[in-house]
Structure formats: C-alpha cells, structure tokens
Amino acid sequence: MYMYKEAKPVWGYSSSKYNQFLGFFSEFHVKGEQKLSFAVAARSYYRLYVNGQMVANGPARTAHHYCRVDEFTQVLSGKVEIAVEVAALNKPEKYCNDCTLEPGLLAVEIVDESGKVLSATGKEGWRYVELTYRCPLVETMSHSRGIAEVYYLNEHSFDWRWGLASKWESPIIVEEKLAFLERRAPYADYHPIPVKTILHICDMRPEDEGEEMFQTSPFFNPEWYAMIPKENRFMENLSREKDAVFTGHYSWDKNGDTPLIISPGDYPAAVTWGTGKSELGFIDLWIQVCEECTVDILNSDCLTETGSVKANTYLTRYFLQPGSYHLTTFEPKLVRYIKVIMRTQGEVRL
C-alpha cells in the first residue's frame, strides 16, 4: 500500500457525461536548488508538466477502487508551475480492457528534501479548468479501447499549462473509499527519437469504391456509436483514400534542420516518415499553418503491399486555426511509420 502525507484525490465538473478532460494547475516557490519528490495517481490517464515541459505520464494499471502511485524526482529551484491534464474515459457499455472506466480523479503530492509537503491536491493552491478542446464524442480506437484523439485548437489552447485561463474552478475532494498502491512497472525514459527520413510525399485521393475498414467497435458499443455525431465518424472515409501522384509543391533540406514546407495541390497532401525500426512513444511535432488545417496523424508498424501506410483506427486528428503549434499525442503510439495528412488550402511547415 501507499500512504499520502497530505494529498487527497480531487476532481471537478465537466460538461460531458462521458470522456471528461480536465486541466489542473498549481504553483509554488522552492528555496535554492532541491530534488523534489512527486507522487501522482489518476484515473484514467494523466500527463504532468513542470514549467511547461512534460515529465511524466501514467498511471500504471490496476483494479476498481485502487490507484497506483507514480513516484519520480525533479531538481528544481525558484518558481515552479505544475500542470496536469487528466482524461477520465468512459462509455455506456462499460466494456474496456485498457482501463476501468471509473469516475475521474487526481492525487498529487510534492515533497522537498526535508520531507516538507510543498503542494498537495485537496489543499489550497490547486485549481482546474475543463479542457473543451478535446472532443469527447468520437469513435473508439477498437471495440475494447477508449476514443481516438480529436482536438480543436487555436494558438492559445495550451495557455492553461502556464496558469493562463479565462476562468478557474476549485477542485472537489473525491468521497470514495479507495486504496493507493505502489507502482511496480518500469518508467518510460522520455528520450527523444528523431524521425527525419521522409519515405513518401503524395496526394490523398478519395475513392467512392474501395476496401472498407473492418470495425467491430459499433457492434460491441452500439449505444455509444448511436451518440456520435455524423461529423465525428470519419474513419471509414479515411480508409477509402488512396495515395496518388503529388500535385502540390514542397521544399526540404534533408541535410539541415530546416522544416518541410509543403503546399497541397488538387487534394490533401500526405507525408510519410520512417524510423527504421518499431518504437513506442509519443508522436511529437512542430507545425505552422497559415490557413485552417485539419491534420490527421496515422501511425503503423507495417506498410501495405503497395508501400503505403493504410488508414487505421489508431489515429490522431487536429483541427487547427492559423498559427504555430507544438503537438504531442496524449497516448503513446507504436511507431515505425508516421503518416501526416494535411487538409488545407494554405502552406504548412513541419
């Protein structure tokens, strides 16, 4: 078992009954340079930032009414800003082999080298905001997984991670009898894996007739799929798109660090990168768009017989307003190939 000194699990209000997304924030000062100890538990998943940089995600899996606690350290000094985004996944069928679909919660405790608690959920100093930029009503990644990642973003969507939000709310202590457990699974090391090899640039041309994407999800989750708006059911259309000759323009210095600059032609443009071997991690990229742009990111560990990355349900979709963005998928992905499809009339820099 694990015992917190002062922290209590908290949650807050969400406008969505299913698939809730909240962002929690706290700040404090550290005298001198110290190694601070963090203890974090959440349902279903969390991602924690220190001064705007992601340093942890989790948690390790466990059973109903239990939470595993992730423990790690950070050497910090001066003003410290802590932001935690938490996803509480749920669907009416209550069928999932990836998480327990329980109500959301977050418990965080930060202790200095002397053992003093500097910050703890359930005490003063914590606040939250509902993260409405992630869409809660979309298709699931499989019949037994949570929803795909779909975001509606502008340049200020992530400002809350630095304490900037139009309206903060006070968290509510979770009144549930639960037990905390120590984590036993190994931690990710979060080292960057550069993906610089471009394998393919092409158009994505829709076809009225083509191979359909076989999905068991609607049969296992009929009540959930009946709730999804038509515009949020787009995976089938993606599966009908085929690689075609590129009709746009691009420039790229493969020997330098300059971005890929691409302007779509007659159809949406797609770029496929390769890593050379399969890796597990978050897909992280910088992108600048001059006009509204829908970006689809597909990941796969294999190619089709024609050498392309086939559309699948493990995708991430971003609806971007004009601006510059640093995007990191919320879920880790199995990646050997990454395909980025850009649906816009303007120039894109990647």
Short mmCIF file of C-alpha atoms in Angstrom, two decimals:
data_model
loop_
_atom_site.label_atom_id
_atom_site.label_comp_id
_atom_site.label_asym_id
_atom_site.label_seq_id
_atom_site.Cartn_x
_atom_site.Cartn_y
_atom_site.Cartn_z
CA MET A 1 0.00 0.00 0.00
CA TYR A 2 0.97 3.65 -0.43
CA MET A 3 0.07 6.41 2.01
CA TYR A 4 -0.01 10.10 1.12
CA LYS A 5 1.04 12.54 3.83
CA GLU A 6 -1.49 15.27 3.00
CA ALA A 7 -2.84 14.82 -0.55
CA LYS A 8 -6.44 13.87 -1.20
CA PRO A 9 -7.95 12.77 -4.53
CA VAL A 10 -9.88 15.52 -6.31
CA TRP A 11 -11.97 16.02 -9.42
CA GLY A 12 -14.22 18.70 -10.90
CA TYR A 13 -17.23 19.50 -13.06
CA SER A 14 -17.34 18.50 -16.73
CA SER A 15 -19.98 19.34 -19.31
CA SER A 16 -19.59 15.84 -20.76
CA LYS A 17 -21.06 12.76 -19.10
CA TYR A 18 -18.60 10.52 -20.93
CA ASN A 19 -14.90 11.10 -21.60
CA GLN A 20 -14.05 14.05 -19.37
CA PHE A 21 -10.87 16.12 -19.77
CA LEU A 22 -9.68 18.48 -17.04
CA GLY A 23 -6.51 20.52 -16.61
CA PHE A 24 -5.20 21.08 -13.06
CA PHE A 25 -2.68 23.76 -12.11
CA SER A 26 -0.63 24.78 -9.08
CA GLU A 27 2.45 26.90 -8.42
CA PHE A 28 4.90 27.37 -5.57
CA HIS A 29 8.46 28.52 -4.82
CA VAL A 30 11.49 26.44 -3.93
CA LYS A 31 14.31 27.87 -1.83
CA GLY A 32 17.59 27.15 -3.54
CA GLU A 33 18.02 24.11 -5.76
CA GLN A 34 16.39 20.95 -4.42
CA LYS A 35 15.46 17.47 -5.56
CA LEU A 36 11.68 17.35 -5.19
CA SER A 37 9.74 14.10 -4.90
CA PHE A 38 6.47 13.72 -6.81
CA ALA A 39 3.71 11.19 -6.09
CA VAL A 40 0.91 11.10 -8.68
CA ALA A 41 -2.20 8.95 -9.09
CA ALA A 42 -5.07 9.42 -11.55
CA ARG A 43 -7.99 7.85 -13.41
CA SER A 44 -7.99 7.10 -16.31
CA TYR A 45 -4.77 8.74 -17.54
CA TYR A 46 -2.70 11.82 -16.79
CA ARG A 47 0.17 13.84 -18.21
CA LEU A 48 2.18 16.10 -15.90
CA TYR A 49 4.13 19.22 -16.89
CA VAL A 50 6.75 21.10 -14.89
CA ASN A 51 7.26 24.66 -16.11
CA GLY A 52 5.61 23.76 -19.41
CA GLN A 53 7.62 20.59 -20.11
CA MET A 54 6.10 17.11 -19.95
CA VAL A 55 7.92 15.00 -17.37
CA ALA A 56 5.52 12.13 -16.58
CA ASN A 57 2.51 10.25 -17.82
CA GLY A 58 0.55 7.35 -16.43
CA PRO A 59 -0.68 5.71 -14.36
CA ALA A 60 0.24 2.03 -14.16
CA ARG A 61 -2.85 -0.17 -14.48
CA THR A 62 -4.77 -1.62 -11.55
CA ALA A 63 -8.28 -2.69 -10.48
CA HIS A 64 -11.52 -0.96 -9.47
CA HIS A 65 -11.29 1.30 -6.38
CA TYR A 66 -7.48 1.15 -6.43
CA CYS A 67 -4.93 3.62 -7.81
CA ARG A 68 -1.25 3.04 -8.39
CA VAL A 69 1.03 5.91 -7.44
CA ASP A 70 3.82 7.05 -9.77
CA GLU A 71 6.89 8.33 -7.89
CA PHE A 72 9.67 10.35 -9.51
CA THR A 73 12.02 13.25 -8.72
CA GLN A 74 12.86 16.58 -10.33
CA VAL A 75 15.68 19.01 -9.48
CA LEU A 76 14.04 22.45 -9.34
CA SER A 77 14.52 25.94 -7.96
CA GLY A 78 12.63 29.22 -7.76
CA LYS A 79 9.10 29.44 -9.13
CA VAL A 80 7.62 26.08 -10.10
CA GLU A 81 4.46 25.71 -12.19
CA ILE A 82 2.74 22.32 -12.20
CA ALA A 83 0.09 21.45 -14.80
CA VAL A 84 -1.65 18.09 -15.07
CA GLU A 85 -4.07 17.10 -17.81
CA VAL A 86 -6.30 14.18 -16.88
CA ALA A 87 -8.58 12.10 -19.09
CA ALA A 88 -11.42 10.17 -17.43
CA LEU A 89 -12.53 7.77 -20.15
CA ASN A 90 -15.97 6.18 -20.12
CA LYS A 91 -18.68 4.76 -22.39
CA PRO A 92 -22.15 3.39 -21.64
CA GLU A 93 -21.34 -0.25 -22.41
CA LYS A 94 -18.66 -0.29 -19.68
CA TYR A 95 -16.59 -2.60 -21.86
CA CYS A 96 -12.85 -1.92 -21.96
CA ASN A 97 -9.68 -3.93 -21.46
CA ASP A 98 -7.49 -0.85 -21.16
CA CYS A 99 -8.90 0.99 -18.14
CA THR A 100 -11.62 0.61 -15.51
CA LEU A 101 -13.91 3.40 -16.85
CA GLU A 102 -14.33 4.72 -13.29
CA PRO A 103 -15.02 8.40 -12.49
CA GLY A 104 -12.02 10.69 -12.83
CA LEU A 105 -9.68 11.69 -10.04
CA LEU A 106 -6.24 13.17 -9.46
CA ALA A 107 -3.97 12.98 -6.43
CA VAL A 108 -0.63 14.84 -6.39
CA GLU A 109 1.84 15.41 -3.58
CA ILE A 110 5.17 17.21 -3.94
CA VAL A 111 7.72 17.00 -1.11
CA ASP A 112 11.10 18.74 -0.69
CA GLU A 113 14.35 17.19 0.52
CA SER A 114 13.48 17.82 4.18
CA GLY A 115 10.18 15.97 3.86
CA LYS A 116 8.05 19.13 3.83
CA VAL A 117 4.94 18.97 1.63
CA LEU A 118 5.16 21.88 -0.81
CA SER A 119 1.95 21.15 -2.70
CA ALA A 120 -0.88 18.64 -2.41
CA THR A 121 -4.26 18.21 -4.07
CA GLY A 122 -7.12 18.71 -1.64
CA LYS A 123 -5.34 21.72 -0.10
CA GLU A 124 -5.21 25.37 -1.14
CA GLY A 125 -3.27 26.31 -4.25
CA TRP A 126 -4.82 23.93 -6.77
CA ARG A 127 -7.34 24.91 -9.44
CA TYR A 128 -8.69 23.37 -12.63
CA VAL A 129 -10.30 24.15 -15.98
CA GLU A 130 -12.30 21.91 -18.31
CA LEU A 131 -10.31 21.16 -21.47
CA THR A 132 -13.02 21.55 -24.08
CA TYR A 133 -10.57 21.46 -27.00
CA ARG A 134 -10.54 17.65 -26.96
CA CYS A 135 -13.72 16.15 -28.44
CA PRO A 136 -15.44 13.59 -26.15
CA LEU A 137 -17.88 12.14 -28.72
CA VAL A 138 -15.80 10.30 -31.33
CA GLU A 139 -15.18 6.77 -32.50
CA THR A 140 -13.26 4.32 -30.35
CA MET A 141 -9.82 3.03 -31.33
CA SER A 142 -11.09 -0.55 -31.09
CA HIS A 143 -14.05 -2.40 -29.62
CA SER A 144 -12.26 -2.57 -26.27
CA ARG A 145 -10.34 0.72 -26.20
CA GLY A 146 -11.06 4.35 -25.48
CA ILE A 147 -11.85 7.07 -28.01
CA ALA A 148 -9.48 8.33 -30.68
CA GLU A 149 -7.76 11.67 -30.08
CA VAL A 150 -9.58 14.54 -31.80
CA TYR A 151 -8.73 18.18 -30.99
CA TYR A 152 -10.00 21.65 -31.95
CA LEU A 153 -7.09 24.02 -31.31
CA ASN A 154 -6.00 27.61 -31.62
CA GLU A 155 -2.69 29.15 -30.56
CA HIS A 156 -3.95 29.78 -27.01
CA SER A 157 -5.45 26.36 -26.30
CA PHE A 158 -2.49 25.25 -24.16
CA ASP A 159 -2.05 28.52 -22.22
CA TRP A 160 -3.58 26.91 -19.12
CA ARG A 161 -0.36 24.94 -18.67
CA TRP A 162 1.26 28.24 -17.66
CA GLY A 163 -1.60 29.28 -15.40
CA LEU A 164 -3.44 31.30 -18.02
CA ALA A 165 -7.14 30.50 -18.23
CA SER A 166 -10.21 32.69 -18.54
CA LYS A 167 -11.93 31.02 -15.58
CA TRP A 168 -10.50 28.65 -12.98
CA GLU A 169 -12.56 26.41 -10.70
CA SER A 170 -11.77 24.90 -7.29
CA PRO A 171 -11.35 21.11 -7.28
CA ILE A 172 -13.74 18.92 -5.28
CA ILE A 173 -12.45 16.22 -2.95
CA VAL A 174 -13.47 12.75 -4.15
CA GLU A 175 -15.52 10.99 -1.46
CA GLU A 176 -14.76 7.42 -2.36
CA LYS A 177 -13.27 4.60 -0.36
CA LEU A 178 -10.19 3.63 -2.34
CA ALA A 179 -6.68 2.39 -1.73
CA PHE A 180 -3.37 3.56 -3.21
CA LEU A 181 -0.77 1.04 -4.36
CA GLU A 182 2.91 1.36 -5.15
CA ARG A 183 3.86 1.21 -8.80
CA ARG A 184 5.86 -1.84 -9.88
CA ALA A 185 6.05 -1.36 -13.66
CA PRO A 186 9.18 0.34 -15.07
CA TYR A 187 9.03 4.00 -16.09
CA ALA A 188 9.47 5.43 -19.56
CA ASP A 189 12.72 7.33 -20.10
CA TYR A 190 11.23 10.04 -22.38
CA HIS A 191 14.33 10.39 -24.53
CA PRO A 192 13.68 11.92 -27.97
CA ILE A 193 13.84 9.67 -31.03
CA PRO A 194 14.37 11.82 -34.14
CA VAL A 195 12.32 10.83 -37.20
CA LYS A 196 13.98 12.52 -40.15
CA THR A 197 13.64 10.09 -43.07
CA ILE A 198 10.87 11.06 -45.48
CA LEU A 199 9.75 8.00 -47.41
CA HIS A 200 6.86 9.37 -49.44
CA ILE A 201 5.02 12.59 -50.34
CA CYS A 202 1.72 12.20 -52.14
CA ASP A 203 -1.86 13.32 -52.62
CA MET A 204 -4.69 11.56 -50.79
CA ARG A 205 -7.42 10.94 -53.37
CA PRO A 206 -10.88 9.76 -52.26
CA GLU A 207 -12.45 6.79 -54.00
CA ASP A 208 -16.17 6.04 -53.99
CA GLU A 209 -15.47 2.34 -54.12
CA GLY A 210 -12.68 0.72 -52.24
CA GLU A 211 -11.71 -1.54 -49.41
CA GLU A 212 -13.78 -0.79 -46.33
CA MET A 213 -12.29 -0.52 -42.87
CA PHE A 214 -13.45 -3.52 -40.88
CA GLN A 215 -14.64 -2.32 -37.48
CA THR A 216 -16.11 -4.41 -34.70
CA SER A 217 -16.48 -1.35 -32.43
CA PRO A 218 -20.09 -0.45 -33.43
CA PHE A 219 -21.26 -3.99 -32.68
CA PHE A 220 -19.71 -4.09 -29.21
CA ASN A 221 -20.62 -0.46 -28.42
CA PRO A 222 -24.00 0.17 -30.11
CA GLU A 223 -25.26 2.70 -27.55
CA TRP A 224 -22.04 4.69 -27.76
CA TYR A 225 -21.96 4.78 -31.56
CA ALA A 226 -25.58 5.95 -31.63
CA MET A 227 -24.45 9.05 -29.68
CA ILE A 228 -21.60 10.06 -32.01
CA PRO A 229 -22.42 12.98 -34.36
CA LYS A 230 -22.09 12.19 -38.05
CA GLU A 231 -19.18 14.63 -38.48
CA ASN A 232 -17.18 12.74 -35.84
CA ARG A 233 -17.43 9.42 -37.68
CA PHE A 234 -14.71 9.84 -40.29
CA MET A 235 -12.58 6.68 -40.04
CA GLU A 236 -14.47 4.92 -42.84
CA ASN A 237 -13.86 7.86 -45.20
CA LEU A 238 -10.15 7.78 -44.37
CA SER A 239 -9.96 4.12 -45.34
CA ARG A 240 -11.30 5.00 -48.81
CA GLU A 241 -8.50 7.47 -49.53
CA LYS A 242 -5.65 6.22 -51.71
CA ASP A 243 -2.13 7.50 -52.33
CA ALA A 244 -1.87 9.40 -55.63
CA VAL A 245 0.75 11.42 -57.51
CA PHE A 246 1.62 14.62 -55.59
CA THR A 247 0.24 17.72 -57.33
CA GLY A 248 1.42 20.35 -54.84
CA HIS A 249 4.79 21.92 -54.02
CA TYR A 250 7.34 21.30 -51.28
CA SER A 251 10.84 22.25 -50.23
CA TRP A 252 13.11 20.49 -47.76
CA ASP A 253 16.80 20.35 -46.97
CA LYS A 254 17.34 16.76 -45.84
CA ASN A 255 20.88 17.57 -44.65
CA GLY A 256 19.81 20.51 -42.47
CA ASP A 257 17.35 21.32 -39.72
CA THR A 258 15.03 23.40 -41.87
CA PRO A 259 11.35 22.45 -41.76
CA LEU A 260 9.50 20.69 -44.52
CA ILE A 261 7.43 23.35 -46.32
CA ILE A 262 4.52 21.91 -48.22
CA SER A 263 1.59 23.36 -50.18
CA PRO A 264 -1.16 20.89 -51.12
CA GLY A 265 -2.31 20.69 -54.72
CA ASP A 266 -5.55 19.24 -56.04
CA TYR A 267 -6.08 17.00 -52.99
CA PRO A 268 -4.92 16.84 -49.35
CA ALA A 269 -1.17 16.31 -49.08
CA ALA A 270 0.41 13.45 -47.11
CA VAL A 271 3.96 12.88 -45.88
CA THR A 272 5.24 9.54 -44.58
CA TRP A 273 8.26 9.28 -42.31
CA GLY A 274 10.11 6.12 -41.29
CA THR A 275 12.15 5.29 -38.18
CA GLY A 276 13.84 2.13 -39.41
CA LYS A 277 12.52 0.07 -36.51
CA SER A 278 9.44 -0.02 -34.30
CA GLU A 279 9.44 2.31 -31.30
CA LEU A 280 6.90 3.04 -28.58
CA GLY A 281 6.40 6.67 -27.64
CA PHE A 282 4.51 9.89 -28.13
CA ILE A 283 4.37 11.44 -31.58
CA ASP A 284 5.75 14.96 -31.11
CA LEU A 285 5.92 17.60 -33.82
CA TRP A 286 6.02 21.30 -34.53
CA ILE A 287 3.62 22.57 -37.17
CA GLN A 288 2.79 26.00 -38.56
CA VAL A 289 -0.34 26.59 -40.69
CA CYS A 290 -1.28 29.82 -42.44
CA GLU A 291 -4.92 28.81 -43.01
CA GLU A 292 -7.35 26.50 -41.26
CA CYS A 293 -5.99 22.97 -41.45
CA THR A 294 -7.17 19.51 -40.50
CA VAL A 295 -4.22 17.28 -39.67
CA ASP A 296 -4.53 13.50 -39.48
CA ILE A 297 -1.64 11.57 -37.95
CA LEU A 298 -1.55 7.83 -38.66
CA ASN A 299 0.96 5.51 -37.04
CA SER A 300 1.77 1.95 -38.02
CA ASP A 301 4.49 -0.68 -37.75
CA CYS A 302 3.91 -2.03 -41.26
CA LEU A 303 3.23 -0.96 -44.85
CA THR A 304 0.74 -2.28 -47.38
CA GLU A 305 1.81 -4.32 -50.40
CA THR A 306 1.98 -1.05 -52.35
CA GLY A 307 4.29 0.55 -49.78
CA SER A 308 1.81 2.95 -48.16
CA VAL A 309 0.58 3.46 -44.60
CA LYS A 310 -3.00 2.26 -44.52
CA ALA A 311 -5.67 4.23 -42.66
CA ASN A 312 -6.46 2.69 -39.29
CA THR A 313 -8.39 3.50 -36.13
CA TYR A 314 -5.26 4.46 -34.18
CA LEU A 315 -5.16 8.00 -35.49
CA THR A 316 -4.98 11.48 -34.05
CA ARG A 317 -6.88 14.35 -35.70
CA TYR A 318 -6.23 18.06 -35.09
CA PHE A 319 -8.44 20.89 -36.35
CA LEU A 320 -6.02 23.84 -36.33
CA GLN A 321 -6.67 27.56 -36.64
CA PRO A 322 -3.88 29.57 -38.31
CA GLY A 323 -0.78 29.66 -36.10
CA SER A 324 2.17 27.68 -34.76
CA TYR A 325 1.77 24.59 -32.58
CA HIS A 326 3.85 22.11 -30.63
CA LEU A 327 1.74 18.93 -30.65
CA THR A 328 2.29 15.78 -28.63
CA THR A 329 -0.15 12.89 -28.75
CA PHE A 330 -1.79 12.13 -25.42
CA GLU A 331 -1.40 8.39 -25.88
CA PRO A 332 1.89 6.63 -26.62
CA LYS A 333 1.94 5.01 -30.05
CA LEU A 334 3.64 2.01 -31.63
CA VAL A 335 5.55 3.61 -34.48
CA ARG A 336 7.70 2.51 -37.35
CA TYR A 337 5.95 4.71 -39.87
CA ILE A 338 4.18 8.05 -39.36
CA LYS A 339 1.87 9.48 -41.98
CA VAL A 340 0.71 13.09 -41.67
CA ILE A 341 -2.21 14.16 -43.88
CA MET A 342 -2.85 17.90 -44.26
CA ARG A 343 -6.27 19.14 -45.40
CA THR A 344 -5.84 22.85 -46.11
CA GLN A 345 -5.60 25.42 -48.90
CA GLY A 346 -2.52 27.05 -47.41
CA GLU A 347 1.14 26.39 -46.78
CA VAL A 348 2.21 24.10 -43.95
CA ARG A 349 5.59 23.93 -42.20
CA LEU A 350 6.51 20.74 -40.33
#
